[in-house]
PDB file of C-alpha atoms in Angstrom:
ATOM      1  CA  MET A  22      38.070 324.292 220.964  1.00 51.00           C
ATOM      2  CA  THR A  23      37.694 322.700 217.596  1.00 51.00           C
ATOM      3  CA  ALA A  24      39.514 319.574 216.510  1.00 53.00           C
ATOM      4  CA  ASN A  25      41.468 319.499 213.223  1.00 56.00           C
ATOM      5  CA  VAL A  26      39.796 316.563 211.524  1.00 57.00           C
ATOM      6  CA  GLN A  27      40.847 315.358 208.023  1.00 57.00           C
ATOM      7  CA  PRO A  28      37.960 314.038 205.791  1.00 60.00           C
ATOM      8  CA  ALA A  29      38.061 310.289 205.177  1.00 57.00           C
ATOM      9  CA  PRO A  30      39.426 309.306 201.732  1.00 56.00           C
ATOM     10  CA  ALA A  31      36.828 308.542 199.121  1.00 59.00           C
ATOM     11  CA  SER A  32      38.508 305.164 198.182  1.00 56.00           C
ATOM     12  CA  ALA A  33      41.624 303.125 198.752  1.00 55.00           C
ATOM     13  CA  TYR A  34      43.247 304.760 195.773  1.00 56.00           C
ATOM     14  CA  ASP A  35      43.230 308.088 197.786  1.00 57.00           C
ATOM     15  CA  LEU A  36      45.300 306.640 200.560  1.00 56.00           C
ATOM     16  CA  SER A  37      48.902 307.658 200.430  1.00 55.00           C
ATOM     17  CA  PRO A  38      51.472 306.225 202.823  1.00 54.00           C
ATOM     18  CA  THR A  39      53.235 309.058 204.556  1.00 59.00           C
ATOM     19  CA  GLY A  40      56.864 309.549 203.754  1.00 67.00           C
ATOM     20  CA  GLN A  41      57.025 306.731 201.178  1.00 82.00           C
ATOM     21  CA  VAL A  42      57.751 307.437 197.494  1.00 91.00           C
ATOM     22  CA  GLU A  43      55.883 305.592 194.794  1.00 93.00           C
ATOM     23  CA  GLN A  44      57.897 304.191 191.952  1.00 94.00           C
ATOM     24  CA  THR A  45      57.317 302.372 188.735  1.00 94.00           C
ATOM     25  CA  ALA A  46      58.294 298.606 188.462  1.00 95.00           C
ATOM     26  CA  THR A  47      58.343 296.397 185.506  1.00 96.00           C
ATOM     27  CA  PHE A  48      57.921 292.580 186.143  1.00 96.00           C
ATOM     28  CA  ALA A  49      58.709 289.993 183.639  1.00 96.00           C
ATOM     29  CA  LEU A  50      56.964 286.632 184.268  1.00 96.00           C
ATOM     30  CA  LEU A  51      57.691 283.339 182.629  1.00 96.00           C
ATOM     31  CA  VAL A  52      54.473 281.301 182.908  1.00 97.00           C
ATOM     32  CA  ASP A  53      52.978 278.021 181.690  1.00 96.00           C
ATOM     33  CA  ASN A  54      51.030 278.713 178.486  1.00 95.00           C
ATOM     34  CA  GLU A  55      47.669 277.385 179.849  1.00 94.00           C
ATOM     35  CA  PRO A  56      44.082 278.668 180.069  1.00 94.00           C
ATOM     36  CA  GLY A  57      43.583 280.841 183.140  1.00 94.00           C
ATOM     37  CA  VAL A  58      47.091 281.864 183.935  1.00 95.00           C
ATOM     38  CA  LEU A  59      46.674 285.429 182.822  1.00 95.00           C
ATOM     39  CA  HIS A  60      43.343 285.590 184.673  1.00 95.00           C
ATOM     40  CA  ARG A  61      45.176 284.536 187.881  1.00 95.00           C
ATOM     41  CA  VAL A  62      47.872 287.075 187.436  1.00 95.00           C
ATOM     42  CA  VAL A  63      45.507 289.965 186.692  1.00 96.00           C
ATOM     43  CA  GLY A  64      43.215 288.722 189.472  1.00 95.00           C
ATOM     44  CA  LEU A  65      46.071 289.037 192.016  1.00 94.00           C
ATOM     45  CA  PHE A  66      46.329 292.742 191.109  1.00 95.00           C
ATOM     46  CA  ALA A  67      42.607 293.319 191.149  1.00 94.00           C
ATOM     47  CA  ALA A  68      42.009 291.509 194.506  1.00 93.00           C
ATOM     48  CA  ARG A  69      44.608 293.659 196.263  1.00 92.00           C
ATOM     49  CA  GLY A  70      43.786 296.990 194.585  1.00 92.00           C
ATOM     50  CA  TYR A  71      46.934 297.326 192.631  1.00 94.00           C
ATOM     51  CA  ASN A  72      46.765 299.047 189.243  1.00 94.00           C
ATOM     52  CA  ILE A  73      48.332 297.723 186.072  1.00 96.00           C
ATOM     53  CA  GLU A  74      49.785 300.510 183.913  1.00 95.00           C
ATOM     54  CA  SER A  75      50.900 298.256 181.116  1.00 95.00           C
ATOM     55  CA  LEU A  76      50.373 294.528 180.297  1.00 96.00           C
ATOM     56  CA  THR A  77      51.768 292.537 177.423  1.00 96.00           C
ATOM     57  CA  VAL A  78      51.419 288.758 176.904  1.00 96.00           C
ATOM     58  CA  ALA A  79      52.660 286.369 174.174  1.00 95.00           C
ATOM     59  CA  GLU A  80      53.687 282.787 173.752  1.00 95.00           C
ATOM     60  CA  THR A  81      57.467 282.554 173.738  1.00 93.00           C
ATOM     61  CA  ASP A  82      58.210 278.833 173.324  1.00 92.00           C
ATOM     62  CA  ARG A  83      55.748 276.530 171.803  1.00 93.00           C
ATOM     63  CA  LYS A  84      57.719 273.339 172.615  1.00 94.00           C
ATOM     64  CA  ALA A  85      58.251 274.344 176.332  1.00 93.00           C
ATOM     65  CA  HIS A  86      54.642 275.638 176.509  1.00 93.00           C
ATOM     66  CA  THR A  87      55.636 278.940 178.003  1.00 95.00           C
ATOM     67  CA  SER A  88      54.498 282.514 177.657  1.00 96.00           C
ATOM     68  CA  ARG A  89      55.935 285.724 178.837  1.00 96.00           C
ATOM     69  CA  ILE A  90      53.899 288.381 180.756  1.00 96.00           C
ATOM     70  CA  THR A  91      55.309 291.834 181.264  1.00 96.00           C
ATOM     71  CA  VAL A  92      53.419 293.968 183.867  1.00 97.00           C
ATOM     72  CA  VAL A  93      54.167 297.496 184.725  1.00 96.00           C
ATOM     73  CA  THR A  94      52.735 298.792 188.043  1.00 96.00           C
ATOM     74  CA  ARG A  95      53.306 301.524 190.655  1.00 95.00           C
ATOM     75  CA  GLY A  96      53.746 301.469 194.376  1.00 94.00           C
ATOM     76  CA  THR A  97      56.035 302.011 197.367  1.00 94.00           C
ATOM     77  CA  ARG A  98      58.987 299.700 197.608  1.00 93.00           C
ATOM     78  CA  GLN A  99      57.284 297.715 200.304  1.00 94.00           C
ATOM     79  CA  VAL A 100      54.166 297.237 198.015  1.00 94.00           C
ATOM     80  CA  LEU A 101      56.260 296.302 194.927  1.00 96.00           C
ATOM     81  CA  ASP A 102      58.174 293.672 197.010  1.00 95.00           C
ATOM     82  CA  GLN A 103      54.831 292.358 198.139  1.00 95.00           C
ATOM     83  CA  ILE A 104      53.552 292.178 194.563  1.00 96.00           C
ATOM     84  CA  GLU A 105      56.762 290.258 193.483  1.00 96.00           C
ATOM     85  CA  ALA A 106      56.327 287.722 196.415  1.00 95.00           C
ATOM     86  CA  GLN A 107      52.615 287.240 195.574  1.00 95.00           C
ATOM     87  CA  LEU A 108      53.393 286.702 191.830  1.00 96.00           C
ATOM     88  CA  ASN A 109      55.947 284.030 192.762  1.00 95.00           C
ATOM     89  CA  LYS A 110      53.152 282.193 194.607  1.00 94.00           C
ATOM     90  CA  VAL A 111      50.736 282.072 191.645  1.00 92.00           C
ATOM     91  CA  VAL A 112      50.277 278.613 190.180  1.00 89.00           C
ATOM     92  CA  ASN A 113      51.831 278.169 186.673  1.00 94.00           C
ATOM     93  CA  VAL A 114      54.243 281.107 187.284  1.00 95.00           C
ATOM     94  CA  ARG A 115      57.679 279.652 186.700  1.00 96.00           C
ATOM     95  CA  ARG A 116      59.789 282.842 187.269  1.00 95.00           C
ATOM     96  CA  VAL A 117      59.335 286.446 188.192  1.00 96.00           C
ATOM     97  CA  HIS A 118      62.015 289.021 187.450  1.00 95.00           C
ATOM     98  CA  ASP A 119      61.956 292.764 188.457  1.00 95.00           C
ATOM     99  CA  ILE A 120      63.418 294.314 185.347  1.00 94.00           C
ATOM    100  CA  THR A 121      63.495 297.881 186.843  1.00 92.00           C
ATOM    101  CA  ARG A 122      65.920 296.597 189.629  1.00 92.00           C
ATOM    102  CA  ASP A 123      68.195 294.813 187.114  1.00 90.00           C
ATOM    103  CA  PRO A 124      71.032 297.087 185.696  1.00 90.00           C
ATOM    104  CA  ASN A 125      70.852 294.885 182.606  1.00 91.00           C
ATOM    105  CA  GLY A 126      67.202 295.360 181.997  1.00 90.00           C
ATOM    106  CA  VAL A 127      65.968 296.758 178.802  1.00 92.00           C
ATOM    107  CA  GLU A 128      62.412 298.139 178.294  1.00 93.00           C
ATOM    108  CA  ARG A 129      60.898 299.055 174.903  1.00 95.00           C
ATOM    109  CA  GLU A 130      57.431 299.966 173.688  1.00 96.00           C
ATOM    110  CA  LEU A 131      55.949 300.528 170.196  1.00 97.00           C
ATOM    111  CA  ALA A 132      53.337 303.115 169.344  1.00 97.00           C
ATOM    112  CA  LEU A 133      51.387 304.106 166.278  1.00 98.00           C
ATOM    113  CA  VAL A 134      50.631 307.865 166.294  1.00 98.00           C
ATOM    114  CA  LYS A 135      48.118 309.552 163.951  1.00 98.00           C
ATOM    115  CA  VAL A 136      48.824 313.346 163.463  1.00 97.00           C
ATOM    116  CA  ARG A 137      46.650 315.686 161.387  1.00 96.00           C
ATOM    117  CA  GLY A 138      48.387 318.673 159.931  1.00 89.00           C
ATOM    118  CA  SER A 139      48.990 321.029 157.076  1.00 89.00           C
ATOM    119  CA  GLY A 140      51.454 323.877 156.282  1.00 92.00           C
ATOM    120  CA  ALA A 141      53.991 324.635 158.981  1.00 94.00           C
ATOM    121  CA  ASP A 142      52.578 322.065 161.405  1.00 94.00           C
ATOM    122  CA  ARG A 143      52.872 319.260 158.817  1.00 94.00           C
ATOM    123  CA  VAL A 144      56.568 320.194 158.223  1.00 95.00           C
ATOM    124  CA  GLU A 145      57.201 320.454 161.980  1.00 96.00           C
ATOM    125  CA  ALA A 146      55.598 317.000 162.567  1.00 96.00           C
ATOM    126  CA  LEU A 147      57.922 315.499 160.057  1.00 96.00           C
ATOM    127  CA  ARG A 148      60.988 317.244 161.643  1.00 97.00           C
ATOM    128  CA  VAL A 149      60.103 315.986 165.130  1.00 97.00           C
ATOM    129  CA  ALA A 150      59.462 312.527 163.886  1.00 97.00           C
ATOM    130  CA  ASP A 151      62.828 312.497 162.245  1.00 97.00           C
ATOM    131  CA  ILE A 152      64.586 313.643 165.458  1.00 97.00           C
ATOM    132  CA  PHE A 153      62.803 310.760 167.333  1.00 98.00           C
ATOM    133  CA  ARG A 154      63.403 308.297 164.513  1.00 98.00           C
ATOM    134  CA  ALA A 155      59.718 307.801 164.118  1.00 98.00           C
ATOM    135  CA  LYS A 156      58.876 306.229 160.705  1.00 97.00           C
ATOM    136  CA  PRO A 157      55.897 307.369 158.667  1.00 97.00           C
ATOM    137  CA  VAL A 158      53.884 304.205 157.868  1.00 97.00           C
ATOM    138  CA  ASP A 159      51.062 305.987 156.224  1.00 97.00           C
ATOM    139  CA  THR A 160      50.593 309.462 154.745  1.00 95.00           C
ATOM    140  CA  THR A 161      47.782 311.444 153.200  1.00 95.00           C
ATOM    141  CA  LEU A 162      47.558 315.099 152.236  1.00 93.00           C
ATOM    142  CA  GLU A 163      45.994 315.804 155.605  1.00 94.00           C
ATOM    143  CA  SER A 164      47.645 313.337 158.013  1.00 96.00           C
ATOM    144  CA  PHE A 165      50.463 310.945 158.930  1.00 96.00           C
ATOM    145  CA  VAL A 166      50.642 307.740 160.984  1.00 98.00           C
ATOM    146  CA  PHE A 167      54.086 307.375 162.532  1.00 98.00           C
ATOM    147  CA  GLU A 168      55.541 304.229 164.095  1.00 98.00           C
ATOM    148  CA  ILE A 169      57.855 304.825 166.977  1.00 98.00           C
ATOM    149  CA  SER A 170      59.688 302.486 169.314  1.00 97.00           C
ATOM    150  CA  GLY A 171      61.813 303.017 172.378  1.00 96.00           C
ATOM    151  CA  ALA A 172      61.688 303.457 176.023  1.00 93.00           C
ATOM    152  CA  PRO A 173      58.220 304.484 177.302  1.00 93.00           C
ATOM    153  CA  SER A 174      59.702 307.923 178.323  1.00 94.00           C
ATOM    154  CA  LYS A 175      60.864 308.536 174.782  1.00 97.00           C
ATOM    155  CA  ILE A 176      57.357 307.884 173.395  1.00 97.00           C
ATOM    156  CA  ASP A 177      55.828 310.145 176.077  1.00 97.00           C
ATOM    157  CA  LYS A 178      58.142 312.985 174.982  1.00 98.00           C
ATOM    158  CA  PHE A 179      57.299 312.393 171.324  1.00 98.00           C
ATOM    159  CA  LEU A 180      53.640 312.521 172.127  1.00 98.00           C
ATOM    160  CA  ASP A 181      54.029 315.754 174.130  1.00 98.00           C
ATOM    161  CA  LEU A 182      55.582 317.371 171.083  1.00 97.00           C
ATOM    162  CA  MET A 183      52.930 315.967 168.617  1.00 97.00           C
ATOM    163  CA  ARG A 184      49.910 317.110 170.702  1.00 97.00           C
ATOM    164  CA  PRO A 185      50.100 320.787 169.645  1.00 96.00           C
ATOM    165  CA  LEU A 186      50.898 319.827 166.070  1.00 96.00           C
ATOM    166  CA  GLY A 187      47.599 317.825 165.676  1.00 95.00           C
ATOM    167  CA  LEU A 188      47.747 314.499 167.449  1.00 97.00           C
ATOM    168  CA  VAL A 189      44.519 312.717 166.617  1.00 97.00           C
ATOM    169  CA  GLU A 190      44.873 309.052 167.752  1.00 97.00           C
ATOM    170  CA  LEU A 191      47.374 306.902 169.547  1.00 97.00           C
ATOM    171  CA  SER A 192      47.880 303.064 169.994  1.00 97.00           C
ATOM    172  CA  ARG A 193      50.621 301.739 172.194  1.00 96.00           C
ATOM    173  CA  THR A 194      51.635 298.100 172.622  1.00 94.00           C
ATOM    174  CA  GLY A 195      52.621 298.214 176.319  1.00 92.00           C
ATOM    175  CA  VAL A 196      56.112 297.671 177.642  1.00 94.00           C
ATOM    176  CA  LEU A 197      58.221 294.709 176.575  1.00 92.00           C
ATOM    177  CA  SER A 198      61.327 293.807 178.644  1.00 92.00           C
ATOM    178  CA  ILE A 199      64.345 291.574 178.417  1.00 89.00           C
ATOM    179  CA  GLU A 200      67.718 291.248 180.245  1.00 89.00           C
ATOM    180  CA  ARG A 201      70.988 291.999 178.407  1.00 91.00           C
ATOM    181  CA  GLY A 202      73.559 289.232 178.213  1.00 88.00           C
ATOM    182  CA  VAL A 203      73.606 285.609 177.370  1.00 87.00           C
ATOM    183  CA  GLU A 204      71.429 284.349 180.267  1.00 85.00           C
ATOM    184  CA  GLY A 205      67.770 283.740 179.600  1.00 82.00           C
ATOM    185  CA  MET A 206      64.800 283.702 181.841  1.00 83.00           C
TER     186      MET A 206
END
């Protein structure tokens, strides 16, 4: 009689909780603009084996000495709740807001997309760019650089259509987020 033995996963990234669905979450953090704050936030993710899919950081108020960090990550609801709780404990983090759970949340991203093309592919690239409201910011006889902004899913769809037309290079800013309405973070 042989036992049905499953091989051990190669790493913690291969572990998948049974019956739990992973989802994406976007966290907006208001932090003190001081040396080491970003390191502590990123270190929290690294120490626990969480992946950061997108990270943007910028000073938002010079007088208040604050910066905003936007982090996009994936996990089960339980893991995402744990991440949010841990972020709230980080020194110099003033506020954490889960934008994906907020019906008033807005997420946008900017991308620069270089596409090589001639003939029919060139015409099609311009047509697709027009549909997606991507603006040509550079053009040569052999290529375009398009600027596109919008929800990350919109940019993903644009890239999927540009790949067969000659996508050469891509640069994305990462996700930015804000809440609709008069209230601030």
